[in-house]
Amino acid sequence: MEATIEKEICVTHTKETCVTAVAAVRDTLYVLNGKWKLPLLLALADGPKRFKEIQRDLQEITPKVLSKELKELELNEFLERKVFATTPVTVTYELTPYSRSLDKVLKELREWGLQHRQRIIKSRKNKVE
Amino acid sequence: MEATIEKEICVTHTKETCVTAVAAVRDTLYVLNGKWKLPLLLALADGPKRFKEIQRDLQEITPKVLSKELKELELNEFLERKVFATTPVTVTYELTPYSRSLDKVLKELREWGLQHRQRIIKSRKNKVE
DNA sequence: GATACTACTATCCTAAAGGATACCGGTATC
DNA sequence: GATACCGGTATCCTTTAGGATAGTAGTATC
């Protein structure tokens, strides 16, 4: 073990950078966390949608939770809420270009996750045999 | 917006691959989730440690929670529990080589997190001014 | 005038994560 | 014989995420 995780994640070994690094990782985890963040980002990936429209797409989400999740995503600048003065008023939610900055992270998360699942399934098999 | 998140994360646009991709991302998030997973991995990064030793390093963790987290990390094959027949018995926890496969993921998470924090701080400043 | 749709908010409830505290069997030390 | 250390487990409690259900203001439709 030459390049330890600590080396990787903390870059240098001072306590301060370590704390910062852990906080940064946690920030990212936090932003993506919760049951609905990912499905919500995906639901909006094919263009702007209205509140009820999203609710119908995600089927099981309650309006309270949807409202909260949308607000969080908006605070993180992943989406923009637009109000149109139609009658009745129309509200749409639309992904920002910045939301695409997650692509690289999501790709890594997906690949590691796929690989990990395979590995764990394999290990369990070996133990049973 | 040419390469949407959907394209990035789902690779193809069929519903099945999308569901799999979301599940894979969520698997990874789940593995790293919780208050203590990261600090624990870091604590073990400089070599094997004993139960009480880890508890002292992390200071605020209770034995119950530490025990649970260690078991989860072991199930995910990030660490190995070794029992030595000394008197009294000695138990050590040690990172596996496989735990290093997280390095790349953690690096992405850290970098995105750092960048995001800067961005959000900046936006808030602009709004106040 | 009754019903329905939109974009939500409000209130209550449940389950799970995590913390506080106490304890356990075994050994070693004073 | 009392106290302390190790590696935990057991029990209770609090906080938080999220769900269930109901309701609201404004408009449109029958």
PDB file of C-alpha atoms (C1' of nucleotides) in Angstrom:
ATOM      1  CA  MET A   1       0.000   0.000   0.000  1.00  0.00           C
ATOM      2  CA  GLU A   2       1.864   3.011  -1.177  1.00  0.00           C
ATOM      3  CA  ALA A   3      -0.725   5.534  -2.214  1.00  0.00           C
ATOM      4  CA  THR A   4      -3.194   5.237   0.623  1.00  0.00           C
ATOM      5  CA  ILE A   5      -6.702   6.579   0.488  1.00  0.00           C
ATOM      6  CA  GLU A   6      -5.522   9.237   2.822  1.00  0.00           C
ATOM      7  CA  LYS A   7      -2.968  10.324   0.306  1.00  0.00           C
ATOM      8  CA  GLU A   8      -5.568  10.290  -2.441  1.00  0.00           C
ATOM      9  CA  ILE A   9      -8.277  12.122  -0.638  1.00  0.00           C
ATOM     10  CA  CYS A  10      -6.235  14.458   1.505  1.00  0.00           C
ATOM     11  CA  VAL A  11      -3.455  15.252  -0.970  1.00  0.00           C
ATOM     12  CA  THR A  12      -1.165  16.389   1.809  1.00  0.00           C
ATOM     13  CA  HIS A  13      -1.211  14.943   5.272  1.00  0.00           C
ATOM     14  CA  THR A  14      -1.994  17.973   7.372  1.00  0.00           C
ATOM     15  CA  LYS A  15      -5.111  17.781   9.488  1.00  0.00           C
ATOM     16  CA  GLU A  16      -6.609  20.864   7.896  1.00  0.00           C
ATOM     17  CA  THR A  17      -6.572  19.594   4.327  1.00  0.00           C
ATOM     18  CA  CYS A  18      -7.967  16.288   5.526  1.00  0.00           C
ATOM     19  CA  VAL A  19     -10.888  17.957   7.222  1.00  0.00           C
ATOM     20  CA  THR A  20     -11.527  20.090   4.149  1.00  0.00           C
ATOM     21  CA  ALA A  21     -11.350  17.066   1.870  1.00  0.00           C
ATOM     22  CA  VAL A  22     -13.815  15.096   3.955  1.00  0.00           C
ATOM     23  CA  ALA A  23     -16.145  18.094   4.040  1.00  0.00           C
ATOM     24  CA  ALA A  24     -15.915  18.449   0.256  1.00  0.00           C
ATOM     25  CA  VAL A  25     -16.734  14.782  -0.330  1.00  0.00           C
ATOM     26  CA  ARG A  26     -19.589  15.045   2.105  1.00  0.00           C
ATOM     27  CA  ASP A  27     -20.930  18.151   0.357  1.00  0.00           C
ATOM     28  CA  THR A  28     -21.165  16.232  -2.876  1.00  0.00           C
ATOM     29  CA  LEU A  29     -22.769  13.234  -1.225  1.00  0.00           C
ATOM     30  CA  TYR A  30     -25.236  15.527   0.464  1.00  0.00           C
ATOM     31  CA  VAL A  31     -26.225  17.258  -2.749  1.00  0.00           C
ATOM     32  CA  LEU A  32     -27.054  13.929  -4.402  1.00  0.00           C
ATOM     33  CA  ASN A  33     -28.587  12.377  -1.352  1.00  0.00           C
ATOM     34  CA  GLY A  34     -32.166  11.435  -0.726  1.00  0.00           C
ATOM     35  CA  LYS A  35     -34.565   9.173  -2.456  1.00  0.00           C
ATOM     36  CA  TRP A  36     -35.606  11.540  -5.213  1.00  0.00           C
ATOM     37  CA  LYS A  37     -32.634  13.685  -6.305  1.00  0.00           C
ATOM     38  CA  LEU A  38     -31.428  11.360  -9.034  1.00  0.00           C
ATOM     39  CA  PRO A  39     -34.842  10.413 -10.432  1.00  0.00           C
ATOM     40  CA  LEU A  40     -35.693  14.105 -10.424  1.00  0.00           C
ATOM     41  CA  LEU A  41     -32.590  15.069 -12.374  1.00  0.00           C
ATOM     42  CA  LEU A  42     -33.347  12.317 -14.845  1.00  0.00           C
ATOM     43  CA  ALA A  43     -36.979  13.331 -15.169  1.00  0.00           C
ATOM     44  CA  LEU A  44     -35.869  16.823 -16.126  1.00  0.00           C
ATOM     45  CA  ALA A  45     -33.138  15.605 -18.457  1.00  0.00           C
ATOM     46  CA  ASP A  46     -35.456  15.578 -21.456  1.00  0.00           C
ATOM     47  CA  GLY A  47     -36.524  19.178 -21.068  1.00  0.00           C
ATOM     48  CA  PRO A  48     -38.406  21.549 -18.781  1.00  0.00           C
ATOM     49  CA  LYS A  49     -41.454  20.249 -16.991  1.00  0.00           C
ATOM     50  CA  ARG A  50     -44.272  21.532 -14.824  1.00  0.00           C
ATOM     51  CA  PHE A  51     -44.880  20.600 -11.231  1.00  0.00           C
ATOM     52  CA  LYS A  52     -47.746  18.223 -11.799  1.00  0.00           C
ATOM     53  CA  GLU A  53     -46.011  16.774 -14.787  1.00  0.00           C
ATOM     54  CA  ILE A  54     -43.002  15.804 -12.697  1.00  0.00           C
ATOM     55  CA  GLN A  55     -45.292  14.442 -10.033  1.00  0.00           C
ATOM     56  CA  ARG A  56     -46.980  12.242 -12.598  1.00  0.00           C
ATOM     57  CA  ASP A  57     -43.635  11.055 -13.980  1.00  0.00           C
ATOM     58  CA  LEU A  58     -42.281  10.081 -10.588  1.00  0.00           C
ATOM     59  CA  GLN A  59     -45.645   8.647  -9.615  1.00  0.00           C
ATOM     60  CA  GLU A  60     -45.048   7.991  -5.940  1.00  0.00           C
ATOM     61  CA  ILE A  61     -43.680  11.340  -4.834  1.00  0.00           C
ATOM     62  CA  THR A  62     -45.932  13.497  -2.687  1.00  0.00           C
ATOM     63  CA  PRO A  63     -46.251  17.216  -3.461  1.00  0.00           C
ATOM     64  CA  LYS A  64     -44.639  18.147  -0.164  1.00  0.00           C
ATOM     65  CA  VAL A  65     -41.528  16.124  -0.847  1.00  0.00           C
ATOM     66  CA  LEU A  66     -41.386  17.170  -4.485  1.00  0.00           C
ATOM     67  CA  SER A  67     -41.587  20.808  -3.478  1.00  0.00           C
ATOM     68  CA  LYS A  68     -38.772  20.400  -0.969  1.00  0.00           C
ATOM     69  CA  GLU A  69     -36.515  18.529  -3.365  1.00  0.00           C
ATOM     70  CA  LEU A  70     -37.077  21.069  -6.129  1.00  0.00           C
ATOM     71  CA  LYS A  71     -36.141  23.879  -3.757  1.00  0.00           C
ATOM     72  CA  GLU A  72     -32.940  22.123  -2.783  1.00  0.00           C
ATOM     73  CA  LEU A  73     -31.993  21.477  -6.385  1.00  0.00           C
ATOM     74  CA  GLU A  74     -32.701  25.112  -7.158  1.00  0.00           C
ATOM     75  CA  LEU A  75     -30.518  26.305  -4.270  1.00  0.00           C
ATOM     76  CA  ASN A  76     -27.718  24.173  -5.656  1.00  0.00           C
ATOM     77  CA  GLU A  77     -28.261  25.815  -9.038  1.00  0.00           C
ATOM     78  CA  PHE A  78     -29.110  22.590 -10.800  1.00  0.00           C
ATOM     79  CA  LEU A  79     -32.413  23.888 -11.993  1.00  0.00           C
ATOM     80  CA  GLU A  80     -34.283  27.070 -12.643  1.00  0.00           C
ATOM     81  CA  ARG A  81     -37.873  27.739 -11.713  1.00  0.00           C
ATOM     82  CA  LYS A  82     -39.703  29.803 -14.270  1.00  0.00           C
ATOM     83  CA  VAL A  83     -43.121  31.344 -13.760  1.00  0.00           C
ATOM     84  CA  PHE A  84     -45.228  32.282 -16.763  1.00  0.00           C
ATOM     85  CA  ALA A  85     -48.088  34.721 -16.380  1.00  0.00           C
ATOM     86  CA  THR A  86     -50.570  32.574 -18.224  1.00  0.00           C
ATOM     87  CA  THR A  87     -54.052  31.947 -16.879  1.00  0.00           C
ATOM     88  CA  PRO A  88     -53.779  29.899 -14.869  1.00  0.00           C
ATOM     89  CA  VAL A  89     -50.153  30.531 -14.040  1.00  0.00           C
ATOM     90  CA  THR A  90     -47.627  28.039 -15.415  1.00  0.00           C
ATOM     91  CA  VAL A  91     -44.508  27.044 -13.522  1.00  0.00           C
ATOM     92  CA  THR A  92     -41.706  25.097 -15.149  1.00  0.00           C
ATOM     93  CA  TYR A  93     -38.546  23.576 -13.805  1.00  0.00           C
ATOM     94  CA  GLU A  94     -35.550  23.334 -16.089  1.00  0.00           C
ATOM     95  CA  LEU A  95     -32.055  21.943 -15.679  1.00  0.00           C
ATOM     96  CA  THR A  96     -29.247  24.505 -15.809  1.00  0.00           C
ATOM     97  CA  PRO A  97     -26.039  24.017 -17.773  1.00  0.00           C
ATOM     98  CA  TYR A  98     -24.305  23.799 -14.401  1.00  0.00           C
ATOM     99  CA  SER A  99     -26.215  20.627 -13.610  1.00  0.00           C
ATOM    100  CA  ARG A 100     -24.142  18.988 -16.300  1.00  0.00           C
ATOM    101  CA  SER A 101     -21.047  19.421 -14.163  1.00  0.00           C
ATOM    102  CA  LEU A 102     -22.338  16.408 -12.289  1.00  0.00           C
ATOM    103  CA  ASP A 103     -21.963  14.185 -15.311  1.00  0.00           C
ATOM    104  CA  LYS A 104     -18.385  13.210 -14.572  1.00  0.00           C
ATOM    105  CA  VAL A 105     -19.118  12.516 -10.914  1.00  0.00           C
ATOM    106  CA  LEU A 106     -22.214  10.495 -11.772  1.00  0.00           C
ATOM    107  CA  LYS A 107     -20.270   8.491 -14.303  1.00  0.00           C
ATOM    108  CA  GLU A 108     -17.685   7.520 -11.695  1.00  0.00           C
ATOM    109  CA  LEU A 109     -20.378   6.716  -9.158  1.00  0.00           C
ATOM    110  CA  ARG A 110     -22.239   4.587 -11.673  1.00  0.00           C
ATOM    111  CA  GLU A 111     -19.185   2.664 -12.799  1.00  0.00           C
ATOM    112  CA  TRP A 112     -17.939   1.969  -9.333  1.00  0.00           C
ATOM    113  CA  GLY A 113     -21.425   0.928  -8.269  1.00  0.00           C
ATOM    114  CA  LEU A 114     -21.800  -1.506 -11.151  1.00  0.00           C
ATOM    115  CA  GLN A 115     -18.414  -3.011 -10.517  1.00  0.00           C
ATOM    116  CA  HIS A 116     -19.064  -3.273  -6.780  1.00  0.00           C
ATOM    117  CA  ARG A 117     -22.370  -5.040  -7.227  1.00  0.00           C
ATOM    118  CA  GLN A 118     -20.726  -7.633  -9.445  1.00  0.00           C
ATOM    119  CA  ARG A 119     -17.971  -8.153  -6.931  1.00  0.00           C
ATOM    120  CA  ILE A 120     -20.268  -8.579  -3.967  1.00  0.00           C
ATOM    121  CA  ILE A 121     -22.559 -10.990  -5.800  1.00  0.00           C
ATOM    122  CA  LYS A 122     -19.525 -13.037  -6.762  1.00  0.00           C
ATOM    123  CA  SER A 123     -18.155 -13.109  -3.205  1.00  0.00           C
ATOM    124  CA  ARG A 124     -21.478 -14.266  -1.821  1.00  0.00           C
ATOM    125  CA  LYS A 125     -21.626 -17.071  -4.359  1.00  0.00           C
ATOM    126  CA  ASN A 126     -18.156 -18.222  -3.392  1.00  0.00           C
ATOM    127  CA  LYS A 127     -19.088 -18.267   0.265  1.00  0.00           C
ATOM    128  CA  VAL A 128     -22.209 -20.325  -0.362  1.00  0.00           C
ATOM    129  CA  GLU A 129     -20.392 -22.901  -2.490  1.00  0.00           C
TER     130      GLU A 129
ATOM    131  CA  MET B   1     -27.547  20.751 -24.273  1.00  0.00           C
ATOM    132  CA  GLU B   2     -26.413  17.907 -26.412  1.00  0.00           C
ATOM    133  CA  ALA B   3     -25.137  15.298 -24.003  1.00  0.00           C
ATOM    134  CA  THR B   4     -27.750  15.413 -21.299  1.00  0.00           C
ATOM    135  CA  ILE B   5     -27.262  13.939 -17.879  1.00  0.00           C
ATOM    136  CA  GLU B   6     -29.556  11.227 -19.029  1.00  0.00           C
ATOM    137  CA  LYS B   7     -27.205  10.381 -21.825  1.00  0.00           C
ATOM    138  CA  GLU B   8     -24.251  10.477 -19.459  1.00  0.00           C
ATOM    139  CA  ILE B   9     -25.715   8.424 -16.709  1.00  0.00           C
ATOM    140  CA  CYS B  10     -27.937   6.095 -18.669  1.00  0.00           C
ATOM    141  CA  VAL B  11     -25.685   5.563 -21.683  1.00  0.00           C
ATOM    142  CA  THR B  12     -28.619   4.430 -23.769  1.00  0.00           C
ATOM    143  CA  HIS B  13     -32.117   5.710 -23.360  1.00  0.00           C
ATOM    144  CA  THR B  14     -33.997   2.554 -22.558  1.00  0.00           C
ATOM    145  CA  LYS B  15     -35.826   2.480 -19.274  1.00  0.00           C
ATOM    146  CA  GLU B  16     -33.961  -0.602 -18.082  1.00  0.00           C
ATOM    147  CA  THR B  17     -30.470   0.853 -18.375  1.00  0.00           C
ATOM    148  CA  CYS B  18     -31.684   4.013 -16.678  1.00  0.00           C
ATOM    149  CA  VAL B  19     -33.022   2.106 -13.724  1.00  0.00           C
ATOM    150  CA  THR B  20     -29.811   0.098 -13.494  1.00  0.00           C
ATOM    151  CA  ALA B  21     -27.707   3.234 -13.701  1.00  0.00           C
ATOM    152  CA  VAL B  22     -29.629   4.973 -10.944  1.00  0.00           C
ATOM    153  CA  ALA B  23     -29.359   1.866  -8.801  1.00  0.00           C
ATOM    154  CA  ALA B  24     -25.603   1.725  -9.376  1.00  0.00           C
ATOM    155  CA  VAL B  25     -25.114   5.361  -8.416  1.00  0.00           C
ATOM    156  CA  ARG B  26     -27.255   4.838  -5.374  1.00  0.00           C
ATOM    157  CA  ASP B  27     -25.257   1.771  -4.369  1.00  0.00           C
ATOM    158  CA  THR B  28     -22.106   3.833  -4.325  1.00  0.00           C
ATOM    159  CA  LEU B  29     -23.734   6.661  -2.413  1.00  0.00           C
ATOM    160  CA  TYR B  30     -25.079   4.169   0.082  1.00  0.00           C
ATOM    161  CA  VAL B  31     -21.709   2.559   0.666  1.00  0.00           C
ATOM    162  CA  LEU B  32     -20.147   5.922   1.521  1.00  0.00           C
ATOM    163  CA  ASN B  33     -23.106   7.215   3.415  1.00  0.00           C
ATOM    164  CA  GLY B  34     -23.428   7.934   7.092  1.00  0.00           C
ATOM    165  CA  LYS B  35     -21.591  10.161   9.439  1.00  0.00           C
ATOM    166  CA  TRP B  36     -18.620   7.923  10.074  1.00  0.00           C
ATOM    167  CA  LYS B  37     -17.721   5.995   6.904  1.00  0.00           C
ATOM    168  CA  LEU B  38     -15.242   8.527   5.565  1.00  0.00           C
ATOM    169  CA  PRO B  39     -13.578   9.384   8.876  1.00  0.00           C
ATOM    170  CA  LEU B  40     -13.315   5.668   9.526  1.00  0.00           C
ATOM    171  CA  LEU B  41     -11.623   4.953   6.211  1.00  0.00           C
ATOM    172  CA  LEU B  42      -9.239   7.808   6.872  1.00  0.00           C
ATOM    173  CA  ALA B  43      -8.503   6.628  10.386  1.00  0.00           C
ATOM    174  CA  LEU B  44      -7.477   3.253   9.029  1.00  0.00           C
ATOM    175  CA  ALA B  45      -5.493   4.716   6.146  1.00  0.00           C
ATOM    176  CA  ASP B  46      -2.291   4.788   8.154  1.00  0.00           C
ATOM    177  CA  GLY B  47      -2.378   1.141   9.052  1.00  0.00           C
ATOM    178  CA  PRO B  48      -4.363  -1.433  11.048  1.00  0.00           C
ATOM    179  CA  LYS B  49      -5.899  -0.367  14.306  1.00  0.00           C
ATOM    180  CA  ARG B  50      -7.680  -1.907  17.249  1.00  0.00           C
ATOM    181  CA  PHE B  51     -11.262  -1.206  18.249  1.00  0.00           C
ATOM    182  CA  LYS B  52     -10.521   1.096  21.164  1.00  0.00           C
ATOM    183  CA  GLU B  53      -7.784   2.772  19.215  1.00  0.00           C
ATOM    184  CA  ILE B  54     -10.230   3.758  16.475  1.00  0.00           C
ATOM    185  CA  GLN B  55     -12.723   4.884  19.066  1.00  0.00           C
ATOM    186  CA  ARG B  56     -10.121   7.153  20.615  1.00  0.00           C
ATOM    187  CA  ASP B  57      -9.131   8.547  17.209  1.00  0.00           C
ATOM    188  CA  LEU B  58     -12.693   9.401  16.244  1.00  0.00           C
ATOM    189  CA  GLN B  59     -13.390  10.626  19.759  1.00  0.00           C
ATOM    190  CA  GLU B  60     -17.144  11.090  19.551  1.00  0.00           C
ATOM    191  CA  ILE B  61     -18.191   7.757  18.149  1.00  0.00           C
ATOM    192  CA  THR B  62     -19.984   5.370  20.495  1.00  0.00           C
ATOM    193  CA  PRO B  63     -19.001   1.695  20.549  1.00  0.00           C
ATOM    194  CA  LYS B  64     -22.396   0.667  19.231  1.00  0.00           C
ATOM    195  CA  VAL B  65     -22.136   2.857  16.169  1.00  0.00           C
ATOM    196  CA  LEU B  66     -18.487   2.020  15.615  1.00  0.00           C
ATOM    197  CA  SER B  67     -19.284  -1.669  15.731  1.00  0.00           C
ATOM    198  CA  LYS B  68     -22.064  -1.284  13.210  1.00  0.00           C
ATOM    199  CA  GLU B  69     -20.029   0.821  10.807  1.00  0.00           C
ATOM    200  CA  LEU B  70     -17.094  -1.583  10.961  1.00  0.00           C
ATOM    201  CA  LYS B  71     -19.390  -4.481  10.114  1.00  0.00           C
ATOM    202  CA  GLU B  72     -20.774  -2.629   7.120  1.00  0.00           C
ATOM    203  CA  LEU B  73     -17.318  -1.743   5.865  1.00  0.00           C
ATOM    204  CA  GLU B  74     -16.298  -5.359   6.296  1.00  0.00           C
ATOM    205  CA  LEU B  75     -19.324  -6.590   4.339  1.00  0.00           C
ATOM    206  CA  ASN B  76     -18.324  -4.243   1.545  1.00  0.00           C
ATOM    207  CA  GLU B  77     -14.842  -5.728   1.667  1.00  0.00           C
ATOM    208  CA  PHE B  78     -13.157  -2.465   2.519  1.00  0.00           C
ATOM    209  CA  LEU B  79     -11.578  -3.857   5.625  1.00  0.00           C
ATOM    210  CA  GLU B  80     -10.582  -7.064   7.256  1.00  0.00           C
ATOM    211  CA  ARG B  81     -11.117  -7.970  10.882  1.00  0.00           C
ATOM    212  CA  LYS B  82      -8.274  -9.961  12.324  1.00  0.00           C
ATOM    213  CA  VAL B  83      -8.355 -11.689  15.687  1.00  0.00           C
ATOM    214  CA  PHE B  84      -5.088 -12.565  17.402  1.00  0.00           C
ATOM    215  CA  ALA B  85      -5.020 -15.172  20.151  1.00  0.00           C
ATOM    216  CA  THR B  86      -3.027 -13.045  22.539  1.00  0.00           C
ATOM    217  CA  THR B  87      -4.026 -12.661  26.167  1.00  0.00           C
ATOM    218  CA  PRO B  88      -6.186 -10.741  26.225  1.00  0.00           C
ATOM    219  CA  VAL B  89      -7.345 -11.239  22.683  1.00  0.00           C
ATOM    220  CA  THR B  90      -6.370  -8.545  20.171  1.00  0.00           C
ATOM    221  CA  VAL B  91      -8.666  -7.488  17.315  1.00  0.00           C
ATOM    222  CA  THR B  92      -7.448  -5.312  14.477  1.00  0.00           C
ATOM    223  CA  TYR B  93      -9.183  -3.718  11.552  1.00  0.00           C
ATOM    224  CA  GLU B  94      -7.228  -3.213   8.368  1.00  0.00           C
ATOM    225  CA  LEU B  95      -8.044  -1.708   4.993  1.00  0.00           C
ATOM    226  CA  THR B  96      -8.065  -4.116   2.078  1.00  0.00           C
ATOM    227  CA  PRO B  97      -6.439  -3.382  -1.275  1.00  0.00           C
ATOM    228  CA  TYR B  98      -9.973  -3.240  -2.667  1.00  0.00           C
ATOM    229  CA  SER B  99     -10.732  -0.217  -0.521  1.00  0.00           C
ATOM    230  CA  ARG B 100      -8.322   1.635  -2.763  1.00  0.00           C
ATOM    231  CA  SER B 101     -10.739   1.268  -5.661  1.00  0.00           C
ATOM    232  CA  LEU B 102     -12.627   4.113  -4.031  1.00  0.00           C
ATOM    233  CA  ASP B 103      -9.752   6.510  -4.579  1.00  0.00           C
ATOM    234  CA  LYS B 104     -10.877   7.614  -8.010  1.00  0.00           C
ATOM    235  CA  VAL B 105     -14.478   8.084  -6.907  1.00  0.00           C
ATOM    236  CA  LEU B 106     -13.439   9.979  -3.802  1.00  0.00           C
ATOM    237  CA  LYS B 107     -11.184  12.208  -5.851  1.00  0.00           C
ATOM    238  CA  GLU B 108     -14.074  13.175  -8.146  1.00  0.00           C
ATOM    239  CA  LEU B 109     -16.373  13.721  -5.184  1.00  0.00           C
ATOM    240  CA  ARG B 110     -13.801  15.877  -3.461  1.00  0.00           C
ATOM    241  CA  GLU B 111     -13.048  17.995  -6.490  1.00  0.00           C
ATOM    242  CA  TRP B 112     -16.662  18.571  -7.386  1.00  0.00           C
ATOM    243  CA  GLY B 113     -17.442  19.397  -3.760  1.00  0.00           C
ATOM    244  CA  LEU B 114     -14.638  21.947  -3.526  1.00  0.00           C
ATOM    245  CA  GLN B 115     -15.676  23.577  -6.754  1.00  0.00           C
ATOM    246  CA  HIS B 116     -19.345  23.611  -5.763  1.00  0.00           C
ATOM    247  CA  ARG B 117     -18.677  25.230  -2.420  1.00  0.00           C
ATOM    248  CA  GLN B 118     -16.743  28.015  -4.101  1.00  0.00           C
ATOM    249  CA  ARG B 119     -19.519  28.526  -6.591  1.00  0.00           C
ATOM    250  CA  ILE B 120     -22.280  28.686  -4.005  1.00  0.00           C
ATOM    251  CA  ILE B 121     -20.351  31.072  -1.770  1.00  0.00           C
ATOM    252  CA  LYS B 122     -19.765  33.326  -4.771  1.00  0.00           C
ATOM    253  CA  SER B 123     -23.435  33.296  -5.789  1.00  0.00           C
ATOM    254  CA  ARG B 124     -24.553  34.206  -2.295  1.00  0.00           C
ATOM    255  CA  LYS B 125     -22.135  37.125  -2.208  1.00  0.00           C
ATOM    256  CA  ASN B 126     -23.473  38.417  -5.512  1.00  0.00           C
ATOM    257  CA  LYS B 127     -27.022  38.233  -4.237  1.00  0.00           C
ATOM    258  CA  VAL B 128     -26.212  40.162  -1.070  1.00  0.00           C
ATOM    259  CA  GLU B 129     -24.361  42.933  -2.886  1.00  0.00           C
TER     260      GLU B 129
ATOM    261  C1'  DG C   1     -73.399  26.954  -8.940  1.00  0.00           C
ATOM    262  C1'  DA C   2     -70.639  22.512  -8.590  1.00  0.00           C
ATOM    263  C1'  DT C   3     -66.718  20.294  -9.865  1.00  0.00           C
ATOM    264  C1'  DA C   4     -61.940  20.021 -11.402  1.00  0.00           C
ATOM    265  C1'  DC C   5     -57.285  21.447 -12.303  1.00  0.00           C
ATOM    266  C1'  DT C   6     -52.669  23.815 -10.871  1.00  0.00           C
ATOM    267  C1'  DA C   7     -49.110  24.626  -7.648  1.00  0.00           C
ATOM    268  C1'  DC C   8     -48.479  24.204  -3.776  1.00  0.00           C
ATOM    269  C1'  DT C   9     -48.644  24.406   2.020  1.00  0.00           C
ATOM    270  C1'  DA C  10     -49.881  22.405   6.648  1.00  0.00           C
ATOM    271  C1'  DT C  11     -50.383  18.783   9.942  1.00  0.00           C
ATOM    272  C1'  DC C  12     -49.674  14.467  11.578  1.00  0.00           C
ATOM    273  C1'  DC C  13     -47.283  10.027  11.540  1.00  0.00           C
ATOM    274  C1'  DT C  14     -43.693   6.338  10.875  1.00  0.00           C
ATOM    275  C1'  DA C  15     -39.187   4.318  10.275  1.00  0.00           C
ATOM    276  C1'  DA C  16     -34.418   4.575  10.503  1.00  0.00           C
ATOM    277  C1'  DA C  17     -29.948   6.679  11.908  1.00  0.00           C
ATOM    278  C1'  DG C  18     -27.449   7.764  15.449  1.00  0.00           C
ATOM    279  C1'  DG C  19     -26.425   9.093  20.449  1.00  0.00           C
ATOM    280  C1'  DA C  20     -26.429   8.207  25.759  1.00  0.00           C
ATOM    281  C1'  DT C  21     -25.892   5.113  29.115  1.00  0.00           C
ATOM    282  C1'  DA C  22     -25.256   0.874  31.114  1.00  0.00           C
ATOM    283  C1'  DC C  23     -23.574  -3.485  31.085  1.00  0.00           C
ATOM    284  C1'  DC C  24     -21.055  -8.058  29.976  1.00  0.00           C
ATOM    285  C1'  DG C  25     -17.214 -11.794  30.166  1.00  0.00           C
ATOM    286  C1'  DG C  26     -12.576 -12.255  30.172  1.00  0.00           C
ATOM    287  C1'  DT C  27      -7.965 -10.908  31.713  1.00  0.00           C
ATOM    288  C1'  DA C  28      -4.362  -8.269  34.025  1.00  0.00           C
ATOM    289  C1'  DT C  29      -2.744  -5.322  37.533  1.00  0.00           C
ATOM    290  C1'  DC C  30      -2.396  -3.263  42.103  1.00  0.00           C
TER     291       DC C  30
ATOM    292  C1'  DG D   1     -10.116  -8.883  46.356  1.00  0.00           C
ATOM    293  C1'  DA D   2     -10.863  -4.323  43.845  1.00  0.00           C
ATOM    294  C1'  DT D   3     -10.106  -1.867  39.951  1.00  0.00           C
ATOM    295  C1'  DA D   4      -9.146  -1.268  35.060  1.00  0.00           C
ATOM    296  C1'  DC D   5      -8.743  -2.484  30.225  1.00  0.00           C
ATOM    297  C1'  DC D   6     -10.503  -4.834  25.908  1.00  0.00           C
ATOM    298  C1'  DG D   7     -14.107  -5.721  22.558  1.00  0.00           C
ATOM    299  C1'  DG D   8     -17.958  -5.358  22.231  1.00  0.00           C
ATOM    300  C1'  DT D   9     -23.796  -5.846  23.193  1.00  0.00           C
ATOM    301  C1'  DA D  10     -28.421  -4.137  25.055  1.00  0.00           C
ATOM    302  C1'  DT D  11     -31.752  -0.649  26.009  1.00  0.00           C
ATOM    303  C1'  DC D  12     -33.674   3.589  25.623  1.00  0.00           C
ATOM    304  C1'  DC D  13     -34.076   8.171  23.494  1.00  0.00           C
ATOM    305  C1'  DT D  14     -33.885  11.990  19.942  1.00  0.00           C
ATOM    306  C1'  DT D  15     -33.620  13.667  15.434  1.00  0.00           C
ATOM    307  C1'  DT D  16     -34.489  13.520  10.653  1.00  0.00           C
ATOM    308  C1'  DA D  17     -36.298  11.878   6.098  1.00  0.00           C
ATOM    309  C1'  DG D  18     -40.082  10.928   4.062  1.00  0.00           C
ATOM    310  C1'  DG D  19     -45.109   9.467   3.520  1.00  0.00           C
ATOM    311  C1'  DA D  20     -50.370  10.124   4.182  1.00  0.00           C
ATOM    312  C1'  DT D  21     -53.873  13.104   4.158  1.00  0.00           C
ATOM    313  C1'  DA D  22     -56.163  17.329   3.918  1.00  0.00           C
ATOM    314  C1'  DG D  23     -56.608  21.897   2.531  1.00  0.00           C
ATOM    315  C1'  DT D  24     -55.869  26.516  -0.081  1.00  0.00           C
ATOM    316  C1'  DA D  25     -56.332  30.362  -3.675  1.00  0.00           C
ATOM    317  C1'  DG D  26     -57.162  31.100  -8.168  1.00  0.00           C
ATOM    318  C1'  DT D  27     -59.180  29.856 -12.536  1.00  0.00           C
ATOM    319  C1'  DA D  28     -61.811  27.173 -15.931  1.00  0.00           C
ATOM    320  C1'  DT D  29     -65.285  24.064 -17.320  1.00  0.00           C
ATOM    321  C1'  DC D  30     -69.823  21.857 -17.302  1.00  0.00           C
TER     322       DC D  30
END
